[in-house]
Tab-separated table of C-alpha atoms in Angstrom:
chain	number	residue	atom	x	y	z
A	1	MET	CA	-13.905	3.714	-9.068
A	2	ALA	CA	-12.267	7.135	-9.350
A	3	TYR	CA	-14.331	10.217	-8.596
A	4	GLN	CA	-14.826	12.263	-11.744
A	5	HIS	CA	-16.849	15.286	-10.623
A	6	VAL	CA	-16.443	16.769	-7.137
A	7	LEU	CA	-18.895	19.406	-5.919
A	8	PHE	CA	-17.808	21.790	-3.155
A	9	ALA	CA	-20.903	23.011	-1.318
A	10	ALA	CA	-19.810	26.412	-0.076
A	11	ASP	CA	-21.277	28.599	2.558
A	12	PHE	CA	-19.426	31.836	3.274
A	13	SER	CA	-18.460	31.031	6.853
A	14	ASP	CA	-14.912	31.170	8.195
A	15	GLU	CA	-14.817	27.416	7.624
A	16	ALA	CA	-15.429	27.609	3.888
A	17	LEU	CA	-11.765	28.003	2.983
A	18	LYS	CA	-10.714	24.855	4.858
A	19	VAL	CA	-13.518	22.798	3.336
A	20	GLY	CA	-12.628	24.160	-0.087
A	21	GLU	CA	-8.962	23.214	0.337
A	22	ARG	CA	-10.046	19.660	1.076
A	23	ALA	CA	-12.338	19.567	-1.953
A	24	LYS	CA	-9.525	20.915	-4.118
A	25	ASP	CA	-7.048	18.373	-2.763
A	26	ILE	CA	-9.262	15.340	-3.247
A	27	ALA	CA	-10.305	16.462	-6.748
A	28	ARG	CA	-6.623	16.816	-7.647
A	29	ARG	CA	-5.761	13.362	-6.327
A	30	TYR	CA	-8.552	11.816	-8.385
A	31	GLY	CA	-7.972	13.972	-11.449
A	32	ALA	CA	-11.612	14.966	-11.064
A	33	ARG	CA	-13.468	18.009	-12.285
A	34	LEU	CA	-14.333	20.428	-9.454
A	35	SER	CA	-17.409	22.631	-9.259
A	36	MET	CA	-18.532	25.008	-6.509
A	37	ILE	CA	-22.088	25.707	-5.468
A	38	HIS	CA	-23.732	28.155	-3.100
A	39	VAL	CA	-27.443	27.931	-2.417
A	40	VAL	CA	-29.570	30.972	-1.701
A	41	GLU	CA	-32.563	29.734	0.228
A	42	ASP	CA	-35.978	31.104	-0.555
A	43	VAL	CA	-36.385	32.724	2.819
A	44	ASN	CA	-40.094	32.104	3.174
A	45	ILE	CA	-39.542	28.361	3.095
A	46	SER	CA	-35.893	27.966	4.096
A	47	LEU	CA	-36.594	25.267	6.646
A	48	GLY	CA	-33.903	22.818	5.696
A	49	GLY	CA	-36.019	20.880	3.254
A	50	GLY	CA	-38.123	19.252	5.899
A	51	TYR	CA	-41.376	20.637	4.608
A	52	GLU	CA	-41.522	19.322	1.072
A	53	LEU	CA	-44.958	17.902	1.716
A	54	LEU	CA	-46.473	21.298	2.398
A	55	PRO	CA	-47.694	23.278	-0.583
A	56	VAL	CA	-45.546	26.396	-0.818
A	57	LEU	CA	-45.205	29.288	-3.195
A	58	PRO	CA	-41.476	29.893	-3.488
A	59	GLU	CA	-40.513	33.543	-3.628
A	60	LEU	CA	-37.700	34.518	-5.930
A	61	PRO	CA	-34.789	35.545	-3.737
A	62	ASP	CA	-33.712	39.121	-3.904
A	63	GLU	CA	-31.623	39.787	-7.020
A	64	THR	CA	-29.154	41.681	-4.860
A	65	LEU	CA	-28.620	38.638	-2.690
A	66	LEU	CA	-27.959	36.465	-5.732
A	67	ARG	CA	-25.536	39.025	-7.138
A	68	GLU	CA	-23.688	39.295	-3.835
A	69	SER	CA	-23.517	35.515	-3.580
A	70	ARG	CA	-22.028	35.241	-7.055
A	71	ALA	CA	-19.382	37.782	-6.082
A	72	ALA	CA	-18.617	36.014	-2.796
A	73	LEU	CA	-18.364	32.612	-4.521
A	74	GLY	CA	-16.014	34.079	-7.116
A	75	GLU	CA	-13.882	35.576	-4.354
A	76	LEU	CA	-13.748	32.216	-2.558
A	77	ALA	CA	-12.709	30.503	-5.805
A	78	SER	CA	-9.901	33.052	-6.228
A	79	LYS	CA	-8.628	32.504	-2.692
A	80	LEU	CA	-8.574	28.772	-3.438
A	81	GLU	CA	-6.919	29.387	-6.810
A	82	LEU	CA	-9.732	27.533	-8.521
A	83	GLN	CA	-9.954	29.614	-11.684
A	84	ASP	CA	-11.115	26.595	-13.694
A	85	ALA	CA	-13.905	25.530	-11.341
A	86	GLU	CA	-17.487	26.036	-12.450
A	87	LEU	CA	-19.321	28.316	-10.006
A	88	TRP	CA	-23.028	27.807	-9.436
A	89	VAL	CA	-25.259	30.074	-7.381
A	90	VAL	CA	-28.767	28.644	-7.228
A	91	ASP	CA	-31.880	29.516	-5.298
A	92	ALA	CA	-33.871	26.681	-3.818
A	93	PRO	CA	-36.391	26.048	-1.064
A	94	SER	CA	-33.552	24.599	0.989
A	95	THR	CA	-29.783	24.288	0.810
A	96	LYS	CA	-30.210	20.526	0.712
A	97	GLU	CA	-32.502	20.615	-2.314
A	98	GLY	CA	-30.229	23.074	-4.101
A	99	ILE	CA	-27.128	20.958	-3.587
A	100	LEU	CA	-28.749	17.599	-4.363
A	101	GLY	CA	-30.557	18.939	-7.410
A	102	ALA	CA	-27.320	20.322	-8.862
A	103	ALA	CA	-25.440	17.118	-8.022
A	104	GLN	CA	-28.088	15.117	-9.865
A	105	ASP	CA	-28.200	17.421	-12.879
A	106	HIS	CA	-24.430	17.578	-13.345
A	107	GLY	CA	-23.412	13.982	-12.648
A	108	VAL	CA	-21.555	14.808	-9.445
A	109	ASP	CA	-20.146	11.711	-7.748
A	110	LEU	CA	-18.735	13.354	-4.593
A	111	ILE	CA	-20.181	16.235	-2.597
A	112	VAL	CA	-17.770	17.939	-0.166
A	113	VAL	CA	-19.434	19.885	2.633
A	114	GLY	CA	-18.440	21.253	6.033
A	115	SER	CA	-19.583	19.024	8.862
A	116	HIS	CA	-20.965	21.940	10.840
A	117	GLY	CA	-22.142	24.346	8.183
A	118	ARG	CA	-25.627	25.690	8.731
A	119	HIS	CA	-27.738	27.884	6.522
A	120	GLY	CA	-30.610	30.166	7.393
A	121	LEU	CA	-33.306	28.549	9.434
A	122	ALA	CA	-31.646	25.182	8.904
A	123	LEU	CA	-29.722	26.318	11.975
A	124	LEU	CA	-32.680	25.008	13.918
A	125	LEU	CA	-32.827	21.720	12.100
A	126	GLY	CA	-29.328	20.290	12.089
A	127	SER	CA	-26.308	20.569	9.870
A	128	THR	CA	-26.297	20.864	6.101
A	129	ALA	CA	-24.069	17.783	6.015
A	130	ASN	CA	-26.712	15.695	7.753
A	131	ALA	CA	-29.401	17.017	5.451
A	132	VAL	CA	-27.329	16.370	2.328
A	133	LEU	CA	-26.553	12.849	3.494
A	134	HIS	CA	-30.251	12.038	3.321
A	135	GLY	CA	-31.057	11.266	-0.278
A	136	ALA	CA	-27.709	12.233	-1.761
A	137	PRO	CA	-27.353	10.583	-5.202
A	138	CYS	CA	-23.627	10.119	-4.587
A	139	ASP	CA	-20.914	9.963	-1.939
A	140	VAL	CA	-20.664	12.772	0.616
A	141	LEU	CA	-17.466	13.895	2.349
A	142	ALA	CA	-18.182	15.844	5.531
A	143	VAL	CA	-15.116	17.903	6.411
A	144	ARG	CA	-14.617	18.386	10.122
A	145	ILE	CA	-14.113	21.999	11.101
B	1	MET	CA	-3.518	18.108	4.293
B	2	ALA	CA	-3.168	14.463	3.309
B	3	TYR	CA	-5.164	11.849	5.204
B	4	GLN	CA	-2.840	9.585	7.162
B	5	HIS	CA	-5.130	7.058	8.855
B	6	VAL	CA	-8.374	5.923	7.208
B	7	LEU	CA	-10.874	3.864	9.216
B	8	PHE	CA	-13.350	1.653	7.350
B	9	ALA	CA	-16.412	1.152	9.545
B	10	ALA	CA	-17.661	-2.237	8.385
B	11	ASP	CA	-20.995	-3.861	8.882
B	12	PHE	CA	-21.448	-7.254	7.244
B	13	SER	CA	-24.176	-6.240	4.830
B	14	ASP	CA	-24.041	-6.798	1.077
B	15	GLU	CA	-22.851	-3.203	0.826
B	16	ALA	CA	-19.731	-3.684	2.931
B	17	LEU	CA	-17.539	-4.760	0.028
B	18	LYS	CA	-18.318	-1.649	-2.022
B	19	VAL	CA	-17.699	0.656	0.924
B	20	GLY	CA	-14.468	-1.188	1.662
B	21	GLU	CA	-13.272	-0.835	-1.931
B	22	ARG	CA	-13.767	2.907	-1.649
B	23	ALA	CA	-11.916	3.058	1.667
B	24	LYS	CA	-9.070	1.047	0.155
B	25	ASP	CA	-8.916	3.271	-2.926
B	26	ILE	CA	-8.858	6.568	-1.036
B	27	ALA	CA	-6.278	5.274	1.459
B	28	ARG	CA	-4.087	4.209	-1.457
B	29	ARG	CA	-4.382	7.588	-3.158
B	30	TYR	CA	-3.362	9.358	0.052
B	31	GLY	CA	-0.709	6.835	1.007
B	32	ALA	CA	-2.633	6.480	4.256
B	33	ARG	CA	-2.762	3.676	6.767
B	34	LEU	CA	-6.044	1.738	6.646
B	35	SER	CA	-7.789	0.107	9.585
B	36	MET	CA	-11.098	-1.744	9.721
B	37	ILE	CA	-13.565	-1.745	12.586
B	38	HIS	CA	-16.745	-3.621	13.374
B	39	VAL	CA	-18.781	-2.718	16.436
B	40	VAL	CA	-20.746	-5.289	18.396
B	41	GLU	CA	-23.463	-3.372	20.181
B	42	ASP	CA	-24.309	-4.229	23.752
B	43	VAL	CA	-27.799	-5.370	22.934
B	44	ASN	CA	-29.461	-4.152	26.103
B	45	ILE	CA	-28.513	-0.581	25.282
B	46	SER	CA	-27.942	-0.631	21.524
B	47	LEU	CA	-30.089	2.403	20.893
B	48	GLY	CA	-27.788	4.327	18.629
B	49	GLY	CA	-26.087	6.181	21.432
B	50	GLY	CA	-29.046	8.423	22.034
B	51	TYR	CA	-29.503	7.374	25.638
B	52	GLU	CA	-26.162	8.278	27.171
B	53	LEU	CA	-27.910	10.220	29.895
B	54	LEU	CA	-29.702	7.178	31.236
B	55	PRO	CA	-27.827	5.087	33.767
B	56	VAL	CA	-27.207	1.708	32.157
B	57	LEU	CA	-25.376	-1.430	33.117
B	58	PRO	CA	-23.701	-2.594	29.916
B	59	GLU	CA	-23.751	-6.337	29.428
B	60	LEU	CA	-20.700	-7.920	27.905
B	61	PRO	CA	-21.678	-9.136	24.459
B	62	ASP	CA	-21.677	-12.840	23.891
B	63	GLU	CA	-18.143	-14.148	23.345
B	64	THR	CA	-19.441	-16.193	20.443
B	65	LEU	CA	-20.723	-13.053	18.742
B	66	LEU	CA	-17.354	-11.366	19.153
B	67	ARG	CA	-15.549	-14.410	17.816
B	68	GLU	CA	-17.857	-14.637	14.812
B	69	SER	CA	-17.422	-10.925	14.153
B	70	ARG	CA	-13.637	-11.258	14.190
B	71	ALA	CA	-13.896	-14.089	11.678
B	72	ALA	CA	-16.277	-12.121	9.452
B	73	LEU	CA	-14.066	-9.016	9.562
B	74	GLY	CA	-11.044	-11.105	8.648
B	75	GLU	CA	-12.951	-12.628	5.742
B	76	LEU	CA	-13.980	-9.171	4.534
B	77	ALA	CA	-10.354	-8.003	4.751
B	78	SER	CA	-9.289	-10.997	2.648
B	79	LYS	CA	-11.899	-10.307	-0.017
B	80	LEU	CA	-10.597	-6.730	-0.157
B	81	GLU	CA	-6.990	-7.958	-0.220
B	82	LEU	CA	-6.241	-5.870	2.846
B	83	GLN	CA	-3.800	-8.210	4.547
B	84	ASP	CA	-1.958	-5.272	6.118
B	85	ALA	CA	-4.998	-3.541	7.573
B	86	GLU	CA	-5.486	-3.566	11.325
B	87	LEU	CA	-8.780	-5.238	12.237
B	88	TRP	CA	-10.661	-4.068	15.299
B	89	VAL	CA	-13.765	-5.719	16.730
B	90	VAL	CA	-15.046	-3.715	19.664
B	91	ASP	CA	-18.160	-3.865	21.786
B	92	ALA	CA	-19.820	-0.596	22.697
B	93	PRO	CA	-23.182	0.718	23.794
B	94	SER	CA	-23.693	1.894	20.229
B	95	THR	CA	-22.005	1.574	16.847
B	96	LYS	CA	-21.475	5.333	16.873
B	97	GLU	CA	-19.645	5.286	20.192
B	98	GLY	CA	-17.533	2.320	19.138
B	99	ILE	CA	-16.442	3.947	15.886
B	100	LEU	CA	-15.827	7.419	17.311
B	101	GLY	CA	-13.992	6.068	20.340
B	102	ALA	CA	-11.631	4.039	18.162
B	103	ALA	CA	-11.148	6.964	15.767
B	104	GLN	CA	-10.186	9.161	18.700
B	105	ASP	CA	-7.877	6.588	20.293
B	106	HIS	CA	-6.006	5.781	17.085
B	107	GLY	CA	-5.655	9.211	15.506
B	108	VAL	CA	-7.963	8.428	12.586
B	109	ASP	CA	-8.447	11.417	10.283
B	110	LEU	CA	-11.010	9.915	7.887
B	111	ILE	CA	-13.872	7.541	8.686
B	112	VAL	CA	-15.402	5.739	5.681
B	113	VAL	CA	-18.909	4.388	6.254
B	114	GLY	CA	-21.823	3.241	4.099
B	115	SER	CA	-24.472	5.924	3.737
B	116	HIS	CA	-27.286	3.504	4.504
B	117	GLY	CA	-25.720	1.054	6.922
B	118	ARG	CA	-27.780	0.378	10.012
B	119	HIS	CA	-26.935	-1.632	13.084
B	120	GLY	CA	-29.188	-3.312	15.575
B	121	LEU	CA	-31.850	-1.125	17.026
B	122	ALA	CA	-30.202	1.881	15.411
B	123	LEU	CA	-32.356	0.748	12.514
B	124	LEU	CA	-35.104	2.673	14.215
B	125	LEU	CA	-33.003	5.737	14.761
B	126	GLY	CA	-31.400	6.601	11.439
B	127	SER	CA	-28.253	5.623	9.602
B	128	THR	CA	-24.887	4.927	11.164
B	129	ALA	CA	-23.424	7.569	8.840
B	130	ASN	CA	-25.692	10.237	10.298
B	131	ALA	CA	-24.884	9.130	13.821
B	132	VAL	CA	-21.133	9.100	13.158
B	133	LEU	CA	-21.307	12.530	11.588
B	134	HIS	CA	-22.474	13.896	14.934
B	135	GLY	CA	-19.405	14.429	17.064
B	136	ALA	CA	-16.904	12.787	14.729
B	137	PRO	CA	-13.392	13.972	15.645
B	138	CYS	CA	-12.409	13.888	11.975
B	139	ASP	CA	-13.725	13.879	8.412
B	140	VAL	CA	-16.401	11.352	7.431
B	141	LEU	CA	-16.908	9.915	3.951
B	142	ALA	CA	-20.375	8.463	3.494
B	143	VAL	CA	-20.312	6.030	0.578
B	144	ARG	CA	-23.560	5.875	-1.330
B	145	ILE	CA	-24.865	2.345	-1.843
């Protein structure tokens, strides 16, 4: 019954710290492992994962962007005093696919995400929380900002 | 930081018990109050709350339906051994409006809902979890079935 692996899906908005505090708190109460992920969307197809049926040739995101994201995720982890958390920066066609793929691969049983977070062009297509809810392999906690 | 009032949004599907167990567990871990709600949709306008802009004349739901829902909610509470939980059966134009209205009125800070639950004609319009996520005044935990 107890959650064992909580995944904090982090954007770098002003809301990220509050969502992260919630993820940290719930992981602590369950004695669960906590990981953090940030998804770098392949810009040419960052349409919130709604286009999986179209053939696309993903472009590798700019190395600089990945490096900056790793630094920003590390900084967020420090602010949250989450030195032990695993930090994952992944590139994916959409934030949704990046988060759900990692959750599947790492046996995550709770994804914590901001209820209003939006990424890239997903801004046009609804919140990340809504996207993640569709097809999540586990529970999803949407933290109200 | 701690949740103080958890609301379990119950349908009467086979999934309800699992979602309820999760709501009970998280409320216990937070030392939070737990309430249960079931919404009886006004059939003539049970379209998932997407039609608020249309003028409608809500019909009172059948008293029998309300009575049966109260009995079913009580039975679910017993199965979950939640004798202390407050049980609310409300009628609303949509399940979303019923849940969010009650959450607002009673200072709920976490709504627990099944990730795939569907009610009435909302079946055509996406999951209750997705609907609740839009405009929820608090955090929402979508429990994967």
